[in-house]
mmCIF file of C-alpha atoms in Angstrom:
data_model
loop_
_atom_site.group_PDB
_atom_site.id
_atom_site.type_symbol
_atom_site.label_atom_id
_atom_site.label_comp_id
_atom_site.label_asym_id
_atom_site.label_seq_id
_atom_site.Cartn_x
_atom_site.Cartn_y
_atom_site.Cartn_z
ATOM 1 C CA ASP A 30 -168.784 -120.449 18.293
ATOM 2 C CA VAL A 31 -168.406 -121.813 14.710
ATOM 3 C CA VAL A 32 -165.664 -124.241 14.086
ATOM 4 C CA ARG A 33 -164.521 -126.916 11.234
ATOM 5 C CA GLU A 34 -163.363 -130.774 12.322
ATOM 6 C CA ASP A 35 -160.958 -131.885 9.265
ATOM 7 C CA ARG A 36 -160.655 -135.791 8.179
ATOM 8 C CA ASP A 37 -158.277 -136.116 11.742
ATOM 9 C CA GLY A 38 -161.146 -135.347 13.797
ATOM 10 C CA TRP A 39 -159.486 -132.261 15.103
ATOM 11 C CA MET A 40 -161.976 -129.373 16.242
ATOM 12 C CA TYR A 41 -160.625 -125.518 14.338
ATOM 13 C CA PHE A 42 -162.160 -121.567 15.473
ATOM 14 C CA LEU A 43 -163.756 -120.080 12.075
ATOM 15 C CA TYR A 44 -165.216 -116.895 14.183
ATOM 16 C CA ARG A 45 -168.156 -116.586 16.928
ATOM 17 C CA LYS A 46 -171.432 -115.972 15.845
ATOM 18 C CA GLY A 47 -173.363 -113.098 16.417
ATOM 19 C CA SER A 48 -173.359 -109.625 17.590
ATOM 20 C CA GLY A 49 -169.920 -108.531 18.087
ATOM 21 C CA ILE A 50 -168.180 -106.965 15.310
ATOM 22 C CA ARG A 51 -164.702 -109.104 14.597
ATOM 23 C CA ARG A 52 -162.408 -107.004 12.347
ATOM 24 C CA ASN A 53 -158.463 -107.716 11.397
ATOM 25 C CA GLY A 54 -159.087 -110.864 13.667
ATOM 26 C CA GLU A 55 -160.160 -107.941 16.515
ATOM 27 C CA PHE A 56 -163.114 -107.044 18.489
ATOM 28 C CA VAL A 57 -164.343 -103.444 18.243
ATOM 29 C CA ASP A 58 -165.556 -101.854 20.844
ATOM 30 C CA THR A 59 -169.302 -100.407 19.770
ATOM 31 C CA ALA A 60 -169.558 -98.144 22.483
ATOM 32 C CA PHE A 61 -166.033 -96.547 21.957
ATOM 33 C CA ILE A 62 -167.265 -95.554 18.668
ATOM 34 C CA GLU A 63 -170.225 -94.569 19.741
ATOM 35 C CA LYS A 64 -169.533 -92.763 22.463
ATOM 36 C CA VAL A 65 -166.541 -90.337 19.749
ATOM 37 C CA ILE A 66 -169.538 -89.761 17.690
ATOM 38 C CA ALA A 67 -172.206 -89.106 19.951
ATOM 39 C CA GLU A 68 -169.957 -85.843 21.386
ATOM 40 C CA VAL A 69 -170.097 -84.200 17.702
ATOM 41 C CA PRO A 70 -172.784 -81.493 18.657
ATOM 42 C CA GLU A 71 -173.771 -82.353 15.495
ATOM 43 C CA VAL A 72 -174.711 -85.444 15.826
ATOM 44 C CA ASP A 73 -178.848 -86.116 17.784
ATOM 45 C CA ASP A 74 -177.929 -90.001 17.614
ATOM 46 C CA VAL A 75 -175.424 -92.706 16.636
ATOM 47 C CA TYR A 76 -176.447 -96.538 16.538
ATOM 48 C CA VAL A 77 -172.927 -98.931 15.623
ATOM 49 C CA TYR A 78 -172.845 -101.996 13.430
ATOM 50 C CA GLY A 79 -171.217 -104.710 11.825
ATOM 51 C CA ILE A 80 -171.794 -106.038 8.124
ATOM 52 C CA ALA A 81 -170.568 -108.976 6.160
ATOM 53 C CA SER A 82 -166.946 -107.642 5.562
ATOM 54 C CA ALA A 83 -165.768 -106.958 2.177
ATOM 55 C CA ASN A 84 -162.850 -108.813 2.081
ATOM 56 C CA GLY A 85 -164.846 -111.716 2.360
ATOM 57 C CA VAL A 86 -163.155 -112.996 5.852
ATOM 58 C CA PRO A 87 -165.920 -115.547 7.291
ATOM 59 C CA GLY A 88 -166.901 -113.858 10.866
ATOM 60 C CA GLU A 89 -165.229 -110.518 9.531
ATOM 61 C CA LYS A 90 -167.276 -107.530 9.864
ATOM 62 C CA ASP A 91 -166.957 -103.707 8.428
ATOM 63 C CA VAL A 92 -167.888 -101.348 10.550
ATOM 64 C CA VAL A 93 -171.344 -98.895 10.066
ATOM 65 C CA ALA A 94 -171.965 -95.810 12.402
ATOM 66 C CA ALA A 95 -175.540 -95.248 11.842
ATOM 67 C CA VAL A 96 -176.392 -91.289 12.603
ATOM 68 C CA VAL A 97 -179.299 -89.392 13.029
ATOM 69 C CA PRO A 98 -177.782 -85.714 12.590
ATOM 70 C CA THR A 99 -179.300 -82.865 14.707
ATOM 71 C CA ASN A 100 -179.835 -80.810 11.859
ATOM 72 C CA PRO A 101 -182.752 -81.656 9.419
ATOM 73 C CA ASP A 102 -181.075 -80.149 5.824
ATOM 74 C CA LEU A 103 -178.652 -83.818 5.870
ATOM 75 C CA ASP A 104 -176.795 -81.594 3.213
ATOM 76 C CA GLY A 105 -174.864 -79.795 5.338
ATOM 77 C CA PHE A 106 -173.613 -82.739 7.327
ATOM 78 C CA ASP A 107 -169.970 -83.209 7.294
ATOM 79 C CA VAL A 108 -168.980 -86.664 6.751
ATOM 80 C CA GLN A 109 -165.811 -86.320 5.599
ATOM 81 C CA GLY A 110 -165.179 -84.577 8.670
ATOM 82 C CA LEU A 111 -166.727 -87.446 11.176
ATOM 83 C CA PHE A 112 -164.648 -89.676 9.542
ATOM 84 C CA ARG A 113 -161.797 -87.456 10.088
ATOM 85 C CA LEU A 114 -162.052 -87.625 13.601
ATOM 86 C CA CYS A 115 -163.004 -90.833 14.052
ATOM 87 C CA ARG A 116 -159.714 -91.671 12.097
ATOM 88 C CA GLN A 117 -157.981 -89.183 14.928
ATOM 89 C CA LYS A 118 -160.280 -90.742 18.134
ATOM 90 C CA LEU A 119 -160.136 -94.241 17.303
ATOM 91 C CA GLU A 120 -157.538 -96.942 16.768
ATOM 92 C CA ALA A 121 -157.492 -98.147 12.992
ATOM 93 C CA ASN A 122 -159.584 -101.286 13.069
ATOM 94 C CA ALA A 123 -162.487 -98.994 14.883
ATOM 95 C CA VAL A 124 -162.795 -96.510 12.382
ATOM 96 C CA PRO A 125 -166.883 -96.889 10.585
ATOM 97 C CA SER A 126 -166.234 -98.285 6.704
ATOM 98 C CA ARG A 127 -169.381 -96.549 5.955
ATOM 99 C CA ILE A 128 -171.664 -93.532 7.664
ATOM 100 C CA GLN A 129 -175.044 -93.798 7.338
ATOM 101 C CA LEU A 130 -176.867 -90.636 7.486
ATOM 102 C CA LEU A 131 -180.793 -91.468 8.401
ATOM 103 C CA ASP A 132 -183.595 -88.814 9.578
ATOM 104 C CA GLN A 133 -184.373 -91.909 12.521
ATOM 105 C CA ILE A 134 -182.981 -94.653 13.375
ATOM 106 C CA PRO A 135 -185.186 -97.671 13.384
ATOM 107 C CA LYS A 136 -186.003 -99.013 16.398
ATOM 108 C CA THR A 137 -188.093 -101.638 19.006
ATOM 109 C CA ALA A 138 -190.757 -100.303 21.806
ATOM 110 C CA SER A 139 -188.095 -100.452 23.930
ATOM 111 C CA GLU A 140 -185.586 -98.535 22.176
ATOM 112 C CA LYS A 141 -183.229 -101.682 20.878
ATOM 113 C CA PRO A 142 -181.779 -100.265 17.323
ATOM 114 C CA GLN A 143 -183.379 -102.749 15.030
ATOM 115 C CA ASP A 144 -179.847 -103.729 13.202
ATOM 116 C CA ARG A 145 -181.816 -105.628 10.184
ATOM 117 C CA PHE A 146 -184.233 -102.579 9.211
ATOM 118 C CA LEU A 147 -179.925 -100.215 9.143
ATOM 119 C CA VAL A 148 -178.613 -103.023 6.997
ATOM 120 C CA GLU A 149 -181.932 -103.278 4.643
ATOM 121 C CA ALA A 150 -181.265 -99.208 4.126
ATOM 122 C CA LEU A 151 -177.724 -99.108 3.908
ATOM 123 C CA VAL A 152 -178.058 -102.459 0.772
ATOM 124 C CA ILE A 153 -180.467 -100.428 -0.995
ATOM 125 C CA GLY A 154 -179.357 -97.275 -0.722
ATOM 126 C CA LEU A 155 -175.496 -98.348 -2.117
ATOM 127 C CA GLY A 156 -177.614 -100.177 -5.155
ATOM 128 C CA VAL A 157 -179.554 -96.273 -5.184
ATOM 129 C CA VAL A 158 -175.918 -94.498 -5.261
ATOM 130 C CA ALA A 159 -174.134 -96.928 -7.316
ATOM 131 C CA ALA A 160 -176.618 -96.864 -9.849
ATOM 132 C CA VAL A 161 -177.435 -93.452 -10.183
ATOM 133 C CA ALA A 162 -173.557 -93.200 -10.228
ATOM 134 C CA VAL A 163 -172.889 -94.939 -13.042
ATOM 135 C CA VAL A 164 -176.535 -93.419 -15.292
ATOM 136 C CA ALA A 165 -174.844 -89.431 -14.798
ATOM 137 C CA GLY A 166 -171.134 -90.728 -15.678
ATOM 138 C CA ALA A 167 -173.033 -92.668 -18.552
ATOM 139 C CA LEU A 168 -174.972 -88.877 -19.322
ATOM 140 C CA GLY A 169 -172.430 -86.743 -18.847
ATOM 141 C CA LEU A 170 -172.198 -85.447 -15.852
ATOM 142 C CA VAL A 171 -169.692 -86.742 -14.505
ATOM 143 C CA GLN A 172 -166.634 -86.784 -17.009
ATOM 144 C CA GLY A 173 -164.207 -89.549 -17.368
ATOM 145 C CA THR A 174 -165.224 -91.204 -14.378
ATOM 146 C CA GLY A 175 -168.443 -93.437 -14.947
ATOM 147 C CA GLY A 176 -169.834 -91.568 -11.960
ATOM 148 C CA ARG A 177 -167.744 -92.933 -9.957
ATOM 149 C CA GLN A 178 -167.455 -88.932 -8.109
ATOM 150 C CA LEU A 179 -170.858 -88.022 -7.493
ATOM 151 C CA VAL A 180 -170.655 -91.088 -4.851
ATOM 152 C CA GLY A 181 -169.322 -88.520 -2.519
ATOM 153 C CA HIS A 182 -171.741 -85.521 -3.763
ATOM 154 C CA PRO A 183 -174.154 -85.035 -1.185
ATOM 155 C CA ARG A 184 -177.762 -85.669 -2.923
ATOM 156 C CA VAL A 185 -176.222 -88.788 -3.646
ATOM 157 C CA VAL A 186 -175.452 -89.614 0.136
ATOM 158 C CA GLY A 187 -178.860 -88.217 0.093
ATOM 159 C CA VAL A 188 -180.764 -91.349 -0.671
ATOM 160 C CA LEU A 189 -179.455 -92.671 2.044
ATOM 161 C CA HIS A 190 -181.215 -91.022 4.499
ATOM 162 C CA HIS A 191 -184.796 -90.774 2.141
ATOM 163 C CA GLU A 192 -184.429 -87.740 0.590
ATOM 164 C CA ALA A 193 -185.378 -89.589 -2.528
ATOM 165 C CA GLN A 194 -187.470 -86.910 -3.539
ATOM 166 C CA ALA A 195 -185.264 -84.426 -3.786
ATOM 167 C CA PHE A 196 -182.795 -86.249 -5.043
ATOM 168 C CA VAL A 197 -184.619 -86.797 -8.001
ATOM 169 C CA ALA A 198 -185.823 -82.861 -8.212
ATOM 170 C CA TRP A 199 -182.111 -82.734 -7.496
ATOM 171 C CA LEU A 200 -180.777 -84.922 -10.597
ATOM 172 C CA LYS A 201 -183.913 -84.060 -13.086
ATOM 173 C CA ALA A 202 -182.070 -80.305 -12.491
ATOM 174 C CA GLU A 203 -179.038 -81.414 -13.479
ATOM 175 C CA LEU A 204 -179.995 -82.981 -16.395
ATOM 176 C CA GLY A 205 -182.061 -79.716 -17.339
ATOM 177 C CA MET A 206 -185.516 -81.436 -17.248
ATOM 178 C CA LYS A 207 -188.248 -79.796 -16.290
ATOM 179 C CA LYS A 208 -189.518 -80.123 -12.064
#
């Protein structure tokens, strides 16, 4: 437990340190989220983990579902459909904030998922997505949005699952550049 002490010596609970995911003051059952997502026929593997919450509250985490689709052509995976399913079958606090598509979930020799590699891939991917969206908006690929519409495009989502070369080829084609 992480606590703070006031001037009078009183201790106040702030949050519990560890791998548990607390969202909006409640602990989230990651195993149940994984079960719901794993039942989708297009999903081969899933692991749910938490990242620092966008709201900045100490100890709070946003829920991320790392998903390996059964079809290696990740363009055809219906991310929005998976979000809809999660909203139908899970409590509001348990619905993932992000779905991270991957070719495989990084694991140790004993098959334990490695959160640090997943977080690293997510942060790098989101940075690339944001940069590409801004560049595409500046180049007029998506007008009047600064590139925000591109963020949901399957090829941009592809950056998160290591399709960088295919993404670059797609972007060059969109820009009319030689391959």
